[in-house]
């Protein structure tokens, strides 16, 4: 009795409530963004179903084991002895795990086969994502073979499965959009694929899920599912070369962009098409984020990133342009913002 009283001191109550609150808070913190608990397509749903089944099963087994443990501790010796019967050990310790784990394996393998089945040789199979340290190249190949490149944003039509081929030329990355599907590794020398299938239009955050160096955590991207009509219009707009700036500040920015040497690494179709070692910026103004999901795409953030790339994303391939004055930075940012 004394022990029980000790267990319910205020400090102990506080500890218990913290233990209960922490997992609850972590669940609330997801709010559906980049969360596999909020599936938004059939593939993510299948993965969530496996997760909930395993969670439910594990919780039931934990409850059963704890009940048996309490029974073994607190019941009188005569009753406890029933737990050591050979039948119970054979059923509970051997037959039950063998049957349960076999069923789970069968369910997992069947679900995996469904996830791996992918429609090949349709138009959408022409999307290719290449992982770089630390950003994503996204290529769209048309039926006639023409190529269009964008970065850090994968746009797909909603309501249909879309196969995306993924590869890497440097280190292993992993492509993961929890709301839509599971992880797939980008392995140098291999071409893997993943099927993206969103039920409804929406924007889904993705993240590199394999440690790939200093800025692994800032290697995010967005998958944007849109109606087939909106997607076709977007593709057509993206295939066009960069629009010429009309605003005086953006015109100055275009000159500065060329003279500062930005075109040596960034392709802006219609301005410079050197082999781009950095993201294609032809329509950068149409994207929601810059620097692979690091910053929202605003004029201030564009200027800030050009001036302080090695502070905001140390180790990235983007050199520092701290020698550019504020007016020039603003002009370049205005120009990039106009590239819709
Ligand atoms: Cu790329 Cu982690």
XYZ file of N, CA and C in Angstrom, residues 49-250:
606
model
N -1.931 1.100 -44.554
C -2.695 -0.071 -44.078
C -1.757 -1.082 -43.413
N -0.602 -1.338 -44.056
C 0.373 -2.270 -43.461
C 0.822 -1.724 -42.100
N 1.112 -0.409 -42.072
C 1.576 0.224 -40.833
C 0.566 0.090 -39.704
N -0.722 0.395 -40.009
C -1.754 0.333 -38.964
C -2.006 -1.097 -38.522
N -1.956 -2.042 -39.488
C -2.157 -3.454 -39.134
C -1.055 -3.913 -38.169
N 0.191 -3.535 -38.494
C 1.312 -3.938 -37.639
C 1.230 -3.247 -36.278
N 0.833 -1.973 -36.291
C 0.700 -1.232 -35.027
C -0.393 -1.862 -34.153
N -1.536 -2.157 -34.786
C -2.657 -2.763 -34.055
C -2.282 -4.127 -33.501
N -1.637 -4.945 -34.353
C -1.219 -6.284 -33.939
C -0.215 -6.217 -32.804
N 0.769 -5.305 -32.943
C 1.807 -5.184 -31.914
C 1.196 -4.718 -30.597
N 0.227 -3.790 -30.682
C -0.417 -3.283 -29.463
C -1.203 -4.408 -28.779
N -1.926 -5.232 -29.560
C -2.711 -6.329 -28.990
C -1.801 -7.354 -28.324
N -0.657 -7.653 -29.005
C 0.274 -8.642 -28.440
C 0.928 -8.095 -27.172
N 1.272 -6.792 -27.201
C 1.866 -6.179 -26.006
C 0.891 -6.267 -24.823
N -0.377 -5.977 -25.105
C -1.407 -6.033 -24.067
C -1.516 -7.456 -23.501
N -1.509 -8.433 -24.401
C -1.621 -9.838 -23.995
C -0.423 -10.243 -23.126
N 0.789 -9.873 -23.588
C 2.005 -10.252 -22.860
C 2.042 -9.583 -21.486
N 1.647 -8.296 -21.441
C 1.640 -7.585 -20.159
C 0.625 -8.210 -19.194
N -0.546 -8.601 -19.721
C -1.561 -9.241 -18.884
C -1.015 -10.542 -18.300
N -0.356 -11.330 -19.150
C 0.218 -12.591 -18.684
C 1.319 -12.342 -17.648
N 2.124 -11.270 -17.891
C 3.209 -10.963 -16.953
C 2.644 -10.582 -15.587
N 1.592 -9.735 -15.588
C 0.967 -9.330 -14.318
C 0.344 -10.537 -13.621
N -0.252 -11.411 -14.429
C -0.843 -12.645 -13.896
C 0.239 -13.482 -13.214
N 1.400 -13.577 -13.910
C 2.506 -14.379 -13.363
C 3.080 -13.774 -12.093
N 3.004 -12.442 -11.984
C 3.582 -11.772 -10.808
C 2.621 -11.810 -9.612
N 1.343 -11.507 -9.862
C 0.432 -11.255 -8.756
C -0.492 -12.402 -8.346
N -0.707 -13.394 -9.224
C -1.637 -14.465 -8.849
C -0.975 -15.425 -7.861
N -1.766 -16.151 -7.101
C -1.187 -17.132 -6.169
C -0.439 -18.225 -6.946
N 0.580 -18.839 -6.310
C 1.443 -19.815 -6.987
C 0.676 -20.920 -7.709
N -0.423 -21.388 -7.130
C -1.170 -22.486 -7.747
C -1.709 -22.076 -9.118
N -2.207 -20.830 -9.193
C -2.748 -20.346 -10.475
C -1.637 -20.049 -11.477
N -0.535 -19.485 -10.954
C 0.598 -19.142 -11.828
C 1.116 -20.366 -12.580
N 1.051 -21.520 -11.877
C 1.625 -22.750 -12.442
C 0.981 -23.110 -13.791
N -0.277 -22.669 -14.014
C -0.957 -22.986 -15.294
C -0.198 -22.391 -16.481
N 0.550 -21.291 -16.222
C 1.285 -20.645 -17.321
C 2.457 -21.487 -17.816
N 2.896 -22.420 -16.976
C 4.065 -23.211 -17.400
C 3.662 -24.522 -18.080
N 2.375 -24.634 -18.430
C 1.970 -25.882 -19.095
C 2.592 -25.989 -20.489
N 2.930 -27.182 -20.894
C 3.595 -27.403 -22.177
C 2.723 -26.976 -23.353
N 1.415 -27.185 -23.205
C 0.499 -26.807 -24.294
C 0.552 -25.298 -24.533
N 0.497 -24.531 -23.434
C 0.517 -23.064 -23.562
C 1.827 -22.588 -24.195
N 2.933 -23.196 -23.793
C 4.232 -22.800 -24.350
C 4.290 -23.133 -25.850
N 3.772 -24.317 -26.215
C 3.809 -24.721 -27.629
C 2.910 -23.821 -28.485
N 1.713 -23.502 -27.938
C 0.775 -22.664 -28.708
C 1.246 -21.207 -28.734
N 1.488 -20.644 -27.535
C 1.824 -19.223 -27.427
C 3.233 -18.896 -27.893
N 4.167 -19.822 -27.674
C 5.564 -19.518 -27.977
C 6.000 -19.986 -29.345
N 5.231 -20.905 -29.954
C 5.677 -21.472 -31.239
C 4.618 -21.306 -32.335
N 3.445 -21.910 -32.104
C 2.422 -21.890 -33.156
C 1.945 -20.470 -33.456
N 1.644 -19.686 -32.394
C 1.110 -18.343 -32.600
C 2.067 -17.440 -33.398
N 3.366 -17.333 -32.980
C 4.271 -16.484 -33.771
C 4.452 -16.982 -35.199
N 4.532 -18.316 -35.381
C 4.757 -18.853 -36.741
C 3.576 -18.486 -37.643
N 2.355 -18.709 -37.150
C 1.168 -18.415 -37.958
C 1.053 -16.909 -38.208
N 1.190 -16.103 -37.129
C 1.026 -14.646 -37.258
C 2.059 -14.048 -38.210
N 3.341 -14.413 -38.014
C 4.391 -13.829 -38.848
C 4.263 -14.293 -40.294
N 3.810 -15.557 -40.510
C 3.624 -16.042 -41.886
C 2.513 -15.261 -42.580
N 1.404 -15.032 -41.864
C 0.294 -14.260 -42.444
C 0.759 -12.839 -42.787
N 1.511 -12.253 -41.848
C 2.006 -10.885 -42.048
C 2.952 -10.825 -43.250
N 3.820 -11.832 -43.364
C 4.755 -11.877 -44.489
C 3.993 -11.977 -45.816
N 2.984 -12.875 -45.835
C 2.169 -13.032 -47.038
C 1.479 -11.733 -47.415
N 0.921 -11.040 -46.414
C 0.233 -9.769 -46.657
C 1.216 -8.713 -47.172
N 2.402 -8.682 -46.545
C 3.423 -7.705 -46.941
C 3.903 -7.948 -48.366
N 4.158 -9.226 -48.705
C 4.671 -9.554 -50.039
C 3.620 -9.227 -51.109
N 2.335 -9.539 -50.819
C 1.270 -9.243 -51.781
C 1.145 -7.729 -51.989
N 1.181 -6.986 -50.885
C 1.083 -5.522 -51.006
C 2.265 -4.968 -51.781
N 3.465 -5.521 -51.529
C 4.669 -5.043 -52.194
C 4.572 -5.286 -53.701
N 4.031 -6.467 -54.080
C 3.892 -6.781 -55.496
C 2.964 -5.771 -56.166
N 1.896 -5.393 -55.449
C 0.951 -4.394 -56.003
C 1.659 -3.053 -56.169
N 2.493 -2.687 -55.180
C 3.182 -1.399 -55.239
C 4.217 -1.369 -56.354
N 4.804 -2.536 -56.615
C 5.877 -2.570 -57.616
C 5.337 -2.666 -59.037
N 4.063 -3.113 -59.177
C 3.480 -3.185 -60.512
C 3.366 -1.760 -61.034
N 3.887 -1.535 -62.206
C 3.840 -0.161 -62.720
C 3.557 -0.161 -64.207
N 2.750 0.787 -64.634
C 2.462 0.875 -66.059
C 3.704 1.377 -66.794
N 4.159 0.604 -67.762
C 5.375 0.992 -68.495
C 4.978 1.548 -69.863
N 5.883 2.268 -70.453
C 5.742 2.760 -71.822
C 4.482 3.600 -72.032
N 4.108 4.390 -71.027
C 3.096 5.402 -71.288
C 3.795 6.750 -71.209
N 3.081 7.793 -71.544
C 3.713 9.114 -71.609
C 4.399 9.514 -70.306
N 3.740 9.172 -69.185
C 4.266 9.621 -67.903
C 5.586 8.951 -67.541
N 5.880 7.777 -68.181
C 7.138 7.079 -67.890
C 8.326 7.935 -68.311
N 8.052 9.054 -68.974
C 9.150 9.866 -69.458
C 9.633 10.869 -68.404
N 9.140 10.762 -67.183
C 9.672 11.651 -66.137
C 10.873 10.961 -65.494
N 11.963 11.703 -65.447
C 13.178 11.160 -64.829
C 13.674 12.152 -63.784
N 13.960 11.649 -62.584
C 14.477 12.508 -61.518
C 15.918 12.092 -61.226
N 16.819 13.063 -61.252
C 18.226 12.776 -60.965
C 18.607 13.470 -59.656
N 19.125 12.698 -58.725
C 19.548 13.259 -57.438
C 20.944 13.842 -57.553
N 21.127 15.043 -57.035
C 22.439 15.682 -57.000
C 22.664 16.153 -55.571
N 23.950 16.377 -55.203
C 24.182 16.962 -53.881
C 23.974 18.468 -53.992
N 22.924 19.118 -53.470
C 21.802 18.553 -52.770
C 20.540 19.161 -53.341
N 20.180 18.669 -54.503
C 18.979 19.163 -55.182
C 18.567 18.118 -56.212
N 17.443 18.371 -56.894
C 16.884 17.370 -57.810
C 16.698 17.945 -59.205
N 17.241 17.251 -60.210
C 16.978 17.577 -61.614
C 15.728 16.807 -62.012
N 14.807 17.445 -62.704
C 13.595 16.737 -63.128
C 13.457 16.893 -64.644
N 13.523 15.759 -65.356
C 13.444 15.794 -66.824
C 12.107 15.235 -67.293
N 11.511 15.910 -68.251
C 10.289 15.424 -68.896
C 10.626 15.182 -70.359
N 10.407 13.943 -70.822
C 10.652 13.671 -72.249
C 9.305 13.526 -72.943
N 9.167 14.241 -74.046
C 7.929 14.232 -74.814
C 7.867 12.984 -75.688
N 6.663 12.720 -76.255
C 6.509 11.574 -77.160
C 7.476 11.686 -78.341
N 7.761 12.902 -78.791
C 8.680 13.080 -79.930
C 10.144 13.105 -79.482
N 10.401 12.849 -78.220
C 11.782 12.739 -77.740
C 12.365 14.036 -77.203
N 11.636 15.153 -77.353
C 12.216 16.421 -76.889
C 12.211 16.468 -75.355
N 13.244 17.107 -74.821
C 13.480 17.083 -73.383
C 13.189 18.445 -72.768
N 12.581 18.447 -71.603
C 12.356 19.686 -70.859
C 12.847 19.424 -69.441
N 13.615 20.365 -68.914
C 14.193 20.154 -67.582
C 13.727 21.226 -66.607
N 13.416 20.792 -65.416
C 13.099 21.722 -64.341
C 13.804 21.182 -63.085
N 13.550 21.773 -61.947
C 14.285 21.323 -60.752
C 13.446 21.394 -59.496
N 13.675 20.426 -58.626
C 13.115 20.422 -57.259
C 11.593 20.445 -57.192
N 10.939 20.179 -58.299
C 9.481 20.157 -58.320
C 9.058 19.136 -59.373
N 8.278 18.151 -58.952
C 7.801 17.131 -59.885
C 6.303 17.348 -60.056
N 5.897 17.745 -61.240
C 4.446 17.957 -61.457
C 3.870 16.736 -62.161
N 2.744 16.286 -61.651
C 2.093 15.105 -62.230
C 0.594 15.370 -62.371
N -0.050 14.674 -63.315
C -1.506 14.766 -63.350
C -2.090 13.953 -62.198
N -3.146 14.455 -61.568
C -3.780 13.732 -60.454
C -4.708 12.655 -61.005
N -4.925 11.624 -60.204
C -5.903 10.593 -60.551
C -5.374 9.465 -61.414
N -4.117 9.552 -61.847
C -3.539 8.469 -62.664
C -2.167 8.081 -62.111
N -1.781 6.785 -62.278
C -0.438 6.415 -61.827
C 0.619 6.961 -62.789
N 1.660 7.521 -62.242
C 2.734 8.105 -63.057
C 4.051 7.456 -62.644
N 4.723 6.827 -63.611
C 6.004 6.198 -63.299
C 7.120 7.229 -63.389
N 7.951 7.286 -62.372
C 9.091 8.199 -62.373
C 10.357 7.353 -62.270
N 11.264 7.540 -63.236
C 12.549 6.840 -63.189
C 13.494 7.692 -62.355
N 14.208 7.068 -61.446
C 15.127 7.837 -60.599
C 16.551 7.293 -60.725
N 17.508 8.206 -60.728
C 18.903 7.780 -60.779
C 19.791 8.846 -60.145
N 21.052 8.502 -59.960
C 21.996 9.448 -59.370
C 23.345 9.290 -60.067
N 24.067 10.410 -60.161
C 25.408 10.336 -60.735
C 26.490 10.548 -59.686
N 26.095 10.899 -58.463
C 27.138 11.121 -57.450
C 27.089 10.079 -56.314
N 26.200 10.257 -55.362
C 26.125 9.305 -54.242
C 24.703 8.756 -54.155
N 24.463 7.887 -53.198
C 23.117 7.332 -53.048
C 22.211 8.361 -52.365
N 21.074 8.632 -53.005
C 20.031 9.454 -52.400
C 18.788 8.563 -52.298
N 17.746 9.084 -51.684
C 16.501 8.330 -51.636
C 15.322 9.274 -51.835
N 14.447 8.902 -52.753
C 13.306 9.730 -53.141
C 12.104 9.299 -52.309
N 11.562 10.214 -51.521
C 10.484 9.827 -50.622
C 9.418 10.908 -50.537
N 8.207 10.562 -50.916
C 7.048 11.456 -50.775
C 6.042 10.692 -49.914
N 6.131 10.807 -48.590
C 5.338 9.956 -47.695
C 3.834 9.972 -47.957
N 3.271 11.121 -48.372
C 1.831 11.181 -48.614
C 1.417 10.379 -49.851
N 2.398 10.054 -50.720
C 2.048 9.382 -51.977
C 2.607 7.976 -52.119
N 3.785 7.729 -51.580
C 4.381 6.403 -51.775
C 5.552 6.167 -50.826
N 6.165 5.001 -50.952
C 7.302 4.670 -50.094
C 8.614 5.191 -50.682
N 9.698 4.822 -50.026
C 11.013 5.308 -50.455
C 11.560 4.483 -51.605
N 12.339 5.132 -52.475
C 13.104 4.373 -53.467
C 14.493 5.003 -53.550
N 15.514 4.161 -53.547
C 16.879 4.678 -53.549
C 17.328 5.062 -54.950
N 18.127 6.118 -55.014
C 18.762 6.535 -56.270
C 20.205 6.063 -56.159
N 20.548 5.034 -56.943
C 21.855 4.414 -56.796
C 22.675 4.673 -58.060
N 23.884 5.223 -57.910
C 24.703 5.473 -59.102
C 24.841 4.202 -59.939
N 24.621 4.331 -61.242
C 24.743 3.187 -62.139
C 23.469 2.374 -62.276
N 22.416 2.753 -61.575
C 21.152 2.001 -61.675
C 20.006 2.944 -61.974
N 18.991 2.412 -62.645
C 17.779 3.195 -62.879
C 16.645 2.508 -62.127
N 16.185 3.099 -61.062
C 15.047 2.559 -60.320
C 13.794 3.321 -60.726
N 12.653 2.807 -60.316
C 11.432 3.547 -60.626
C 10.516 3.584 -59.410
N 9.645 4.556 -59.437
C 8.658 4.693 -58.373
C 7.372 5.170 -59.049
N 6.236 4.713 -58.533
C 4.960 5.148 -59.111
C 4.322 6.177 -58.181
N 4.041 7.355 -58.738
C 3.354 8.397 -57.975
C 1.897 8.414 -58.417
N 0.991 8.299 -57.468
C -0.426 8.289 -57.797
C -1.159 9.100 -56.727
N -1.578 10.294 -57.104
C -2.308 11.154 -56.163
C -3.791 11.098 -56.506
N -4.627 10.897 -55.483
C -6.079 10.852 -55.718
C -6.609 12.188 -56.215
N -6.128 13.255 -55.577
C -6.663 14.598 -55.835
C -5.510 15.563 -56.090
N -5.793 16.702 -56.742
C -4.740 17.713 -56.874
C -4.259 18.184 -55.504
N -3.002 18.540 -55.433
C -2.445 19.012 -54.156
C -0.936 19.097 -54.254
N -0.319 19.670 -53.217
C 1.140 19.780 -53.171
C 1.651 18.895 -52.039
N 2.605 18.043 -52.351
C 3.089 17.075 -51.367
C 4.601 17.221 -51.224
N 5.030 17.441 -49.980
C 6.461 17.642 -49.756
C 7.176 16.298 -49.764
N 8.329 16.265 -50.412
C 9.170 15.070 -50.414
C 10.531 15.417 -49.857
N 11.309 14.401 -49.570
C 12.587 14.640 -48.888
C 13.554 13.526 -49.267
N 14.839 13.886 -49.401
C 15.838 12.835 -49.587
C 15.892 12.050 -48.279
N 15.829 10.727 -48.385
C 15.710 9.904 -47.183
C 16.934 9.021 -46.963
N 18.048 9.382 -47.605
C 19.279 8.612 -47.406
C 20.385 9.632 -47.157
N 21.078 9.505 -46.041
C 22.103 10.508 -45.729
C 23.117 10.610 -46.873
N 23.273 11.825 -47.404
C 24.102 11.987 -48.608
C 25.105 13.115 -48.449
N 25.320 13.573 -47.223
C 26.321 14.612 -47.011
C 25.754 15.763 -46.197
N 26.563 16.833 -46.117
C 26.270 17.939 -45.195
C 24.856 18.496 -45.334
N 24.351 18.650 -46.555
C 23.045 19.290 -46.731
C 21.938 18.297 -47.061
N 22.104 17.069 -46.626
C 21.069 16.046 -46.836
C 19.705 16.532 -46.333
N 19.694 17.180 -45.164
C 18.418 17.620 -44.585
C 17.769 18.721 -45.417
N 18.583 19.442 -46.214
C 18.003 20.501 -47.051
C 17.916 20.027 -48.507
N 17.615 18.764 -48.675
C 17.435 18.220 -50.027
C 15.976 17.772 -50.148
N 15.109 18.760 -50.180
C 13.674 18.468 -50.266
C 13.164 18.774 -51.675
N 11.932 18.479 -51.911
C 11.289 18.793 -53.200
C 9.781 18.745 -52.982
N 9.042 19.117 -53.994
C 7.587 19.042 -53.898
C 7.037 18.297 -55.104
N 6.063 17.451 -54.848
C 5.314 16.833 -55.943
C 3.996 17.583 -56.015
N 3.713 18.125 -57.173
C 2.467 18.880 -57.326
C 1.549 18.135 -58.287
N 0.444 17.653 -57.741
C -0.536 16.948 -58.572
C -1.589 17.963 -58.990
N -1.912 17.952 -60.265
C -2.891 18.922 -60.762
C -3.815 18.239 -61.757
N -4.876 18.917 -62.152
C -5.807 18.302 -63.101
C -5.063 18.045 -64.404
N -5.465 17.047 -65.194
C -4.757 16.759 -66.444
C -4.660 17.979 -67.356
N -5.716 18.815 -67.379
C -5.697 20.017 -68.243
C -4.630 20.999 -67.749
N -4.630 21.237 -66.433
C -3.648 22.166 -65.858
C -2.235 21.635 -66.077
N -2.080 20.298 -65.988
C -0.760 19.711 -66.157
C -0.266 19.887 -67.600
N -1.180 19.674 -68.557
C -0.805 19.828 -69.974
C -0.405 21.279 -70.249
N -1.166 22.218 -69.670
C -0.863 23.643 -69.873
C 0.489 23.986 -69.240
N 0.741 23.418 -68.057
C 2.019 23.668 -67.372
C 3.193 23.159 -68.210
N 3.037 21.916 -68.734
C 4.121 21.332 -69.546
C 4.405 22.213 -70.764
N 3.322 22.681 -71.389
C 3.499 23.507 -72.586
C 4.247 24.800 -72.226
N 3.856 25.416 -71.113
C 4.503 26.663 -70.684
C 5.969 26.423 -70.329
N 6.256 25.285 -69.698
C 7.625 24.994 -69.276
C 8.539 24.700 -70.463
N 7.943 24.171 -71.533
C 8.757 23.847 -72.713
C 9.192 25.101 -73.467
N 8.484 26.204 -73.252
C 8.845 27.453 -73.933
C 10.148 27.992 -73.360
N 10.941 28.712 -74.186
C 12.151 29.326 -73.619
C 11.783 30.415 -72.621
N 12.793 30.881 -71.871
C 12.539 31.888 -70.835
C 11.945 33.144 -71.453
N 10.977 33.742 -70.734
C 10.391 34.977 -71.256
C 11.371 36.132 -71.040
N 11.382 37.068 -72.023
C 12.287 38.216 -71.906
C 11.708 39.188 -70.895
N 12.544 39.739 -70.013
C 12.017 40.656 -69.005
C 11.535 41.972 -69.630
N 10.545 42.576 -69.021
C 10.024 43.852 -69.537
C 10.270 44.981 -68.532
N 10.246 44.626 -67.242
C 10.482 45.609 -66.174
C 11.952 46.074 -66.241
N 12.221 47.409 -66.094
C 13.625 47.878 -66.186
C 14.560 47.175 -65.206
N 14.096 46.958 -63.961
C 14.963 46.328 -62.962
C 15.302 44.888 -63.381
N 14.295 44.179 -63.905
C 14.523 42.796 -64.337
C 15.449 42.759 -65.560
